[in-house]
Short mmCIF file of C-alpha atoms and ligand atoms in Angstrom, two decimals:
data_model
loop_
_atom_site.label_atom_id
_atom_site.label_comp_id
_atom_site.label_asym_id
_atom_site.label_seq_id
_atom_site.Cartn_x
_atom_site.Cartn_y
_atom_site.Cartn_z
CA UNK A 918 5.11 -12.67 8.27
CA UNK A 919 3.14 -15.41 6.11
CA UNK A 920 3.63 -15.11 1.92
CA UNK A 921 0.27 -16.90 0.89
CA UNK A 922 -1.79 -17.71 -2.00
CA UNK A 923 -5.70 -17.31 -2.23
CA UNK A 924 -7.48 -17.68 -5.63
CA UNK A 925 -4.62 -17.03 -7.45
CA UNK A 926 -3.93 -13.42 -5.44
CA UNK A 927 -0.39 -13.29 -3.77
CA UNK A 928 -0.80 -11.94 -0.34
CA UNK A 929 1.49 -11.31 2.88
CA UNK A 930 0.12 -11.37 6.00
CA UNK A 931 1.40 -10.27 9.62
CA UNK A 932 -0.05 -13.33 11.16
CA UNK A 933 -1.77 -16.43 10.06
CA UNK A 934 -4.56 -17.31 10.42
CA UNK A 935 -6.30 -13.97 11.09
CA UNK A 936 -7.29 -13.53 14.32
CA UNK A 937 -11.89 -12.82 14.27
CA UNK A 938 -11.77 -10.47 16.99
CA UNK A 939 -9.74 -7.84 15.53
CA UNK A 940 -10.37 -5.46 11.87
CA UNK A 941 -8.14 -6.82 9.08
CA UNK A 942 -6.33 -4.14 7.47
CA UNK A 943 -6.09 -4.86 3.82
CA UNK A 944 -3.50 -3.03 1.56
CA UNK A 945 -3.57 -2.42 -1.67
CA UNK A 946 -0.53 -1.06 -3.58
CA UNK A 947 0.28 1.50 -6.28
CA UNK A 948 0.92 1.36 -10.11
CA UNK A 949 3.49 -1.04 -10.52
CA UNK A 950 4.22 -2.17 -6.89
CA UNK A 951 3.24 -5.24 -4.72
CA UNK A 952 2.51 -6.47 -1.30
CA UNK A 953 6.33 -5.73 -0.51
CA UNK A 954 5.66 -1.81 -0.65
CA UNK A 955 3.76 -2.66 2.80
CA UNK A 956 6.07 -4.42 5.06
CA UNK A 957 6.47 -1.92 7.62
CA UNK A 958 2.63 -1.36 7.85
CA UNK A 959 2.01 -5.41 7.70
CA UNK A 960 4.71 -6.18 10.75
CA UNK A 961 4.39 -2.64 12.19
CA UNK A 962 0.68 -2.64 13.20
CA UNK A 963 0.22 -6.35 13.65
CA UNK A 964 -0.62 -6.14 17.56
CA UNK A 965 -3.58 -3.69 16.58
CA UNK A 966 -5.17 -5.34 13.72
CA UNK A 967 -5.14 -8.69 11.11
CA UNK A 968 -2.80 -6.95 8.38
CA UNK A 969 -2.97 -8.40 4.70
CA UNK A 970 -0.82 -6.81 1.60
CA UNK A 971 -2.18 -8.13 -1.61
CA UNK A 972 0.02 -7.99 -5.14
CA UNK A 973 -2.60 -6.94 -7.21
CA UNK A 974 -3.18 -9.43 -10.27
CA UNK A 975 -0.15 -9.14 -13.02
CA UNK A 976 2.31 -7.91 -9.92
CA UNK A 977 4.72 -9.97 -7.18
CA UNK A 978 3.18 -13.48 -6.70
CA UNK A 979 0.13 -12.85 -8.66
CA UNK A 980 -1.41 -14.80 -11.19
CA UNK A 981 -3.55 -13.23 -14.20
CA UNK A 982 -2.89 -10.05 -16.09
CA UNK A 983 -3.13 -6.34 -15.09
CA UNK A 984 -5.87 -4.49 -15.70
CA UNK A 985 -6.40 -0.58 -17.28
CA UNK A 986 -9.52 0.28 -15.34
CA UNK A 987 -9.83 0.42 -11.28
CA UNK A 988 -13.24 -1.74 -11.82
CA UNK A 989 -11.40 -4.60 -13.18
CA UNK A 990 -8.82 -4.37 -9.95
CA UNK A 991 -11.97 -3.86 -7.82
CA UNK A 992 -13.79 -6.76 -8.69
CA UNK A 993 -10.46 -9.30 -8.30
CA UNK A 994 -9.98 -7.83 -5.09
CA UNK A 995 -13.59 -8.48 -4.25
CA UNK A 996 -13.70 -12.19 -5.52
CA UNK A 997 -10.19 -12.17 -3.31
CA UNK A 998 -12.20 -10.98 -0.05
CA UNK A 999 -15.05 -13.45 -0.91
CA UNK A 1000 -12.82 -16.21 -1.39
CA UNK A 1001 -10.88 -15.44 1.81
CA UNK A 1002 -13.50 -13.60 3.97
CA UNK A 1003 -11.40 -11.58 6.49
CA UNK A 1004 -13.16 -10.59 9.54
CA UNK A 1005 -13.81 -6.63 9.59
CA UNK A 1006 -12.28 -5.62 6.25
CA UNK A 1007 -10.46 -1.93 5.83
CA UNK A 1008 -9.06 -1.12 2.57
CA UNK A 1009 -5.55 0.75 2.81
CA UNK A 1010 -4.33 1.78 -0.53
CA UNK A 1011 -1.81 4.05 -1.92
CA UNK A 1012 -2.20 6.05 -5.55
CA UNK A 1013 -3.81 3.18 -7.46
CA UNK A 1014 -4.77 1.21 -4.67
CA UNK A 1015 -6.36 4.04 -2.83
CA UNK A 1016 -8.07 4.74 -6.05
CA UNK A 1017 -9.18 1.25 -6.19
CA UNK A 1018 -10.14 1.74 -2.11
CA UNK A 1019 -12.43 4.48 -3.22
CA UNK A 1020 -14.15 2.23 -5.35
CA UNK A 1021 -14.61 -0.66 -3.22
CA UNK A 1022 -15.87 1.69 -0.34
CA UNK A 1023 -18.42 2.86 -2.89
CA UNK A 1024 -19.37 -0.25 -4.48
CA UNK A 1025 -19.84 -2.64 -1.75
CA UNK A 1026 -21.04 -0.07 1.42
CA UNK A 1027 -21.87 -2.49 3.90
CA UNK A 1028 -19.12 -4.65 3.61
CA UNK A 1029 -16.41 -2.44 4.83
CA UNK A 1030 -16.20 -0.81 8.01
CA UNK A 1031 -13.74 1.74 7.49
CA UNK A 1032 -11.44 3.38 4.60
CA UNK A 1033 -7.52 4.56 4.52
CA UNK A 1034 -6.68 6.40 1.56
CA UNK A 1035 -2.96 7.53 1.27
CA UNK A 1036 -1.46 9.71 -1.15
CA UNK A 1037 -4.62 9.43 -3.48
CA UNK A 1038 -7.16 11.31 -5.06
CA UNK A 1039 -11.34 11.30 -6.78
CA UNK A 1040 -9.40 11.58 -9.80
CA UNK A 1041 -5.90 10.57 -10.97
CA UNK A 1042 -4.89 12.13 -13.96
CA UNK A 1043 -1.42 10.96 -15.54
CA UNK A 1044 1.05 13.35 -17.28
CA UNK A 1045 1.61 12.35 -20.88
CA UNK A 1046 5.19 12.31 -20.53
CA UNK A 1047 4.78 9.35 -18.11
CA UNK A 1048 2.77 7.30 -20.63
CA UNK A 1049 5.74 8.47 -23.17
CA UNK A 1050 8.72 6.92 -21.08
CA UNK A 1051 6.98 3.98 -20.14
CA UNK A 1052 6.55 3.36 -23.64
CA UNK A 1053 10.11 4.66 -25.14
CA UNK A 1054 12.17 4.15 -22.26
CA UNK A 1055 11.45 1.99 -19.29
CA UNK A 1056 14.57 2.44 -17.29
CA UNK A 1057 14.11 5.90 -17.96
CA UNK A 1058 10.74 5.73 -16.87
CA UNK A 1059 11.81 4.24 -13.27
CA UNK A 1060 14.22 7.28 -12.80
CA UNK A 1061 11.89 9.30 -14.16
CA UNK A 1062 8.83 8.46 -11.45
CA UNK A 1063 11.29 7.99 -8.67
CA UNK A 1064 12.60 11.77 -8.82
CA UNK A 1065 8.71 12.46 -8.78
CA UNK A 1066 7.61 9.92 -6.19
CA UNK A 1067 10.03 9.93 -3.48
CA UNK A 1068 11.39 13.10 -1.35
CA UNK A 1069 14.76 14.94 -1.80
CA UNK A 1070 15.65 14.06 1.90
CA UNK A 1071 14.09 10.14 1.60
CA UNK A 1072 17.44 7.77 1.57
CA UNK A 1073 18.78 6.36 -1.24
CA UNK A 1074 18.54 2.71 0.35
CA UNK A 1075 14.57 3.21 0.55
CA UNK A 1076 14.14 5.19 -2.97
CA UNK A 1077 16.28 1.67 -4.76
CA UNK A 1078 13.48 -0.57 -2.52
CA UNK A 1079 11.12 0.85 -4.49
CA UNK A 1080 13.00 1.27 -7.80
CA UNK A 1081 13.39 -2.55 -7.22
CA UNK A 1082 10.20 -3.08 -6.74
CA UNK A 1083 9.39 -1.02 -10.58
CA UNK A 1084 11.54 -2.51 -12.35
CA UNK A 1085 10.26 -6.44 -11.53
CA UNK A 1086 6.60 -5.54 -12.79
CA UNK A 1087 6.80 -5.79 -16.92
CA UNK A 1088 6.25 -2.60 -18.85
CA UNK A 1089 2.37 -3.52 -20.45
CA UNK A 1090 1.55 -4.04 -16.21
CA UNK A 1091 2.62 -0.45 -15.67
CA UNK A 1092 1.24 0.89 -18.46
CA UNK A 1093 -1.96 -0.63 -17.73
CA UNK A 1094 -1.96 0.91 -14.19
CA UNK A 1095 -1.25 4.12 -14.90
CA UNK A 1096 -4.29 3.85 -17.47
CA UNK A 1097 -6.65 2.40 -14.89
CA UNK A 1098 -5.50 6.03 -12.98
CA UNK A 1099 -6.28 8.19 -15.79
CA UNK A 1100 -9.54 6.94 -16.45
CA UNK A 1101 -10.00 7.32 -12.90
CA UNK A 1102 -12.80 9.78 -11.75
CA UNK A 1103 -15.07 9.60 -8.55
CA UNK A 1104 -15.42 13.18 -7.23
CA UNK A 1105 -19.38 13.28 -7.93
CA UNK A 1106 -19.45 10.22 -6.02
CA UNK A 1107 -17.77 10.73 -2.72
CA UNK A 1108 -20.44 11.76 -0.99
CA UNK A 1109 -22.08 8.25 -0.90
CA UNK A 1110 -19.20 7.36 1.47
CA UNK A 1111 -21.11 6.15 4.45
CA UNK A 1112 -18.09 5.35 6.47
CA UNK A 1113 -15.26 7.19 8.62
CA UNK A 1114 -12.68 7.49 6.08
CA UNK A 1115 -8.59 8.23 6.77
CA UNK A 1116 -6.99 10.90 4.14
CA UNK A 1117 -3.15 10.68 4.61
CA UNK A 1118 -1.17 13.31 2.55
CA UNK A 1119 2.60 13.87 2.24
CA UNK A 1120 4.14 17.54 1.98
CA UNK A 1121 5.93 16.94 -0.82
CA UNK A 1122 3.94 14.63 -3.03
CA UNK A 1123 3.95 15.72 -6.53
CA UNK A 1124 1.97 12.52 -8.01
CA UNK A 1125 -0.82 13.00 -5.81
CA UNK A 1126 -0.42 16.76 -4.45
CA UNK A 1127 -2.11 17.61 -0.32
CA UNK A 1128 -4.83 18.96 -2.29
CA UNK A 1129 -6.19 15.83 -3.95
CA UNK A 1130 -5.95 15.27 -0.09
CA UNK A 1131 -8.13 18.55 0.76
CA UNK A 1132 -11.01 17.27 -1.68
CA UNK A 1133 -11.06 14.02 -0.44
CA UNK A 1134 -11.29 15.58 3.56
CA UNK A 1135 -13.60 18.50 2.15
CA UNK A 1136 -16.13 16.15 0.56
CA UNK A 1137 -16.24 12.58 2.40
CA UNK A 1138 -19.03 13.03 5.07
CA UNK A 1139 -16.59 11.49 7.48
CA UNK A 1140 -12.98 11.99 7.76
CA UNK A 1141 -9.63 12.14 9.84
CA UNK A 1142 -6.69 13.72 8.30
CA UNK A 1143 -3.14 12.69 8.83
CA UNK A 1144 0.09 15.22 7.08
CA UNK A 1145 3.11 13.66 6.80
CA UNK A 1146 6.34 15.98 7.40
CA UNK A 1147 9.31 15.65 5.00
CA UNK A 1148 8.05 12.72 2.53
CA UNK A 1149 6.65 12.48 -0.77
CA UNK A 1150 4.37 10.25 -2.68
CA UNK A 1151 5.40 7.00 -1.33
CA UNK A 1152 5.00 7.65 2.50
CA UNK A 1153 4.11 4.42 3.96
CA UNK A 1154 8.00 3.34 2.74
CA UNK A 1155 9.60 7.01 3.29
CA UNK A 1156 7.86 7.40 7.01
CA UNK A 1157 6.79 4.71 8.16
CA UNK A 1158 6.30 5.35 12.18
CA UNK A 1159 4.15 8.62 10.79
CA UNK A 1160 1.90 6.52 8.84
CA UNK A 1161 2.03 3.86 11.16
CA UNK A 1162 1.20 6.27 14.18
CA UNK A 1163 -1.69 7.94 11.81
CA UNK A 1164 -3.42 4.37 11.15
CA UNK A 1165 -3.52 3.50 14.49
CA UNK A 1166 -4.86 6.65 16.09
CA UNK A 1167 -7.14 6.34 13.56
CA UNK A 1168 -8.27 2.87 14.25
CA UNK A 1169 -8.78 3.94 17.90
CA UNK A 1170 -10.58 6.94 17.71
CA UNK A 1171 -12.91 4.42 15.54
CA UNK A 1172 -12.89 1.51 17.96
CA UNK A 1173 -11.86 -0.30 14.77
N1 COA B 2523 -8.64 16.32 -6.33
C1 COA B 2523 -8.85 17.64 -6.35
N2 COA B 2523 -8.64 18.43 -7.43
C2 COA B 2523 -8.24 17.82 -8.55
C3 COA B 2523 -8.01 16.44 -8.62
C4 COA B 2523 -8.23 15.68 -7.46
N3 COA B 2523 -8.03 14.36 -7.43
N4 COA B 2523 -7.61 16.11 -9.86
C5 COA B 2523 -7.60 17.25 -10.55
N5 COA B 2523 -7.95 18.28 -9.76
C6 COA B 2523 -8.04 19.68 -10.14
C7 COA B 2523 -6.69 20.18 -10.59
O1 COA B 2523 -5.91 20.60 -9.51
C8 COA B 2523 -7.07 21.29 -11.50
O2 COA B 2523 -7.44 22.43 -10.73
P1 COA B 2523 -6.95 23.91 -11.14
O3 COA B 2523 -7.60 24.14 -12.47
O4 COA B 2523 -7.47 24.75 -10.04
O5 COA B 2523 -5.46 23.84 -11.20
C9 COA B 2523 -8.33 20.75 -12.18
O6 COA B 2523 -8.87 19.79 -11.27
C10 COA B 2523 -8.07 20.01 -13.49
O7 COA B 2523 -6.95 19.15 -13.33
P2 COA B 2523 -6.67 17.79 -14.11
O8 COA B 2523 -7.92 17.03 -14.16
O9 COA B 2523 -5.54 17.10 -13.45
O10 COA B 2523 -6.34 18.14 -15.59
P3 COA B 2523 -5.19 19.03 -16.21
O11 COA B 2523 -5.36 18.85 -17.66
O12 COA B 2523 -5.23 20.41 -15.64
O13 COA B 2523 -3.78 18.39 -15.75
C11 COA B 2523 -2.04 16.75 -15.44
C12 COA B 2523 -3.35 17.11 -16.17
C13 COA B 2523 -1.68 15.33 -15.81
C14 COA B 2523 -0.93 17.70 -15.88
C15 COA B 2523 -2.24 16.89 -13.92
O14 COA B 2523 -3.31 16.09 -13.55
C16 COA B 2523 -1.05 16.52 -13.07
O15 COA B 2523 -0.09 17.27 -12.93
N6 COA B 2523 -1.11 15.35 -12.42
C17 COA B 2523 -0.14 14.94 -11.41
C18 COA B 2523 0.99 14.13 -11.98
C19 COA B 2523 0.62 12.71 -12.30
O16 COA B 2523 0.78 12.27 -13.42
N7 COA B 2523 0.18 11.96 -11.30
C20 COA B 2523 -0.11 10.56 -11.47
C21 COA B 2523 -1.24 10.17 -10.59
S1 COA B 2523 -1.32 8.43 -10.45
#
């Protein structure tokens, strides 16, 4: 794996360069994460596809600040993508970054190929009490997301990777993520999706319940659907041969 820079946006990449005859899988993290979340996905898939994880700006090796809507994420990861030009561009995200896939798949249609959308939803409405502890209490906030984010029978040594990975992003970078996710709201839009589209849900996901999931499948012209057994909101870190296994029948069935 390659740690890079590219117009000031921290990215990891399974091999460098990028290979043009092959899709580049681009992933884009959650509220409060980075490129790190991915490392299974960006090592695990790297014979199929070109596989990027980007820290969004304010996160990991990013420069810049965070931003409270999922346009102003958009358009740095578009200036990223312009800057770097990958050759066959699918955007991967999780939560926030699947919101911010959404977008991207919406806003620039002929640029991308494909979509994978994991543990996500047209709209991302945040519980108060979230806002509250990241506000009062950030330590208590990590807890606090973790016991929602992560399954009962995920192991500790994977749920403190990603408690890790929380606690290094500043409090105003969280806040402002979580934001961007509340103002979130595409479901009028979805139908404009020109392209096949992965929906990957978790059975016990309370952030982003399967149902988001079953809108998503129910109104994107063209979809495949992956369930994940036994894992919660942060599959790609509590599963990761499922999700693995989902992406790449998925690229297949595509050609992709
Ligand atoms: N896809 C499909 N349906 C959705 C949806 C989505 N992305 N987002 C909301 N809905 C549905 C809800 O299920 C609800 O349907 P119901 O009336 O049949 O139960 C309806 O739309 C309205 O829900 P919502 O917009 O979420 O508003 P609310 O005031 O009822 O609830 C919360 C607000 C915060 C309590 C609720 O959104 C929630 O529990 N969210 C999950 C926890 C969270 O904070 N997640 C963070 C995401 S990053």
């Amino acid at each position: 794996m390659e740690k890079r820079q590219s117009n000031g946006i921290g990215f990891m990449a399974g091999k460098w360069p990028l290979t043009a005859a092959t899709s580049t899988l681009v992933f884009i993290h959650g509220s409060g994460g980075s490129a790190q979340f991915w490392t299974a996905q960006v090592q695990g898939l790297v014979a199929k596809a070109n596989t990027l994880a980007i820290d969004l700006p304010g996160h990991g090796d990013s420069q810049g600040d965070g931003h409270n809507t999922v346009e102003g994420y958009t358009a740095a990861i578009i200036e990223f993508l312009d800057h770097l030009d990958p050759p066959g561009p699918i955007p991967c995200g999780l939560s926030l970054g699947g919101a911010i896939a959404q977008q991207l798949l919406l806003d620039q249609p002929d640029r991308f190929g494909a979509g994978i959308l994991i543990g996500t939803g047209a709209r991302l409405k945040v519980l108060p009490a979230i806002f509250e502890a990241i506000r009062d209490d950030f330590e208590g906030f990590v807890g606090m997301i973790t016991g929602f984010a992560a399954s009962e029978k995920t192991a500790p040594a994977v749920i403190r990777r990603f408690q890790n990975e929380l606690a290094r992003c500043s409090p105003e970078v969280v806040n402002a993520d979580f934001q961007a996710c509340n103002q979130f709201d595409v479901m009028a839009r979805l139908r404009d999706i020109r392209v096949p589209v992965l929906v990957v849900s978790a059975d016990e996901d309370k952030l982003t319940p399967p149902k988001y999931a079953d809108y998503l499948e129910s109104v994107i012209p063209q979809t495949a659907r992956a369930h994940i057994a036994d894992a919660g909101h942060i599959a790609p870190l509590e599963k990761p041969r499922a999700v693995n296994q989902a992406i790449m029948d998925f690229l297949d069935s595509h050609r992709l």
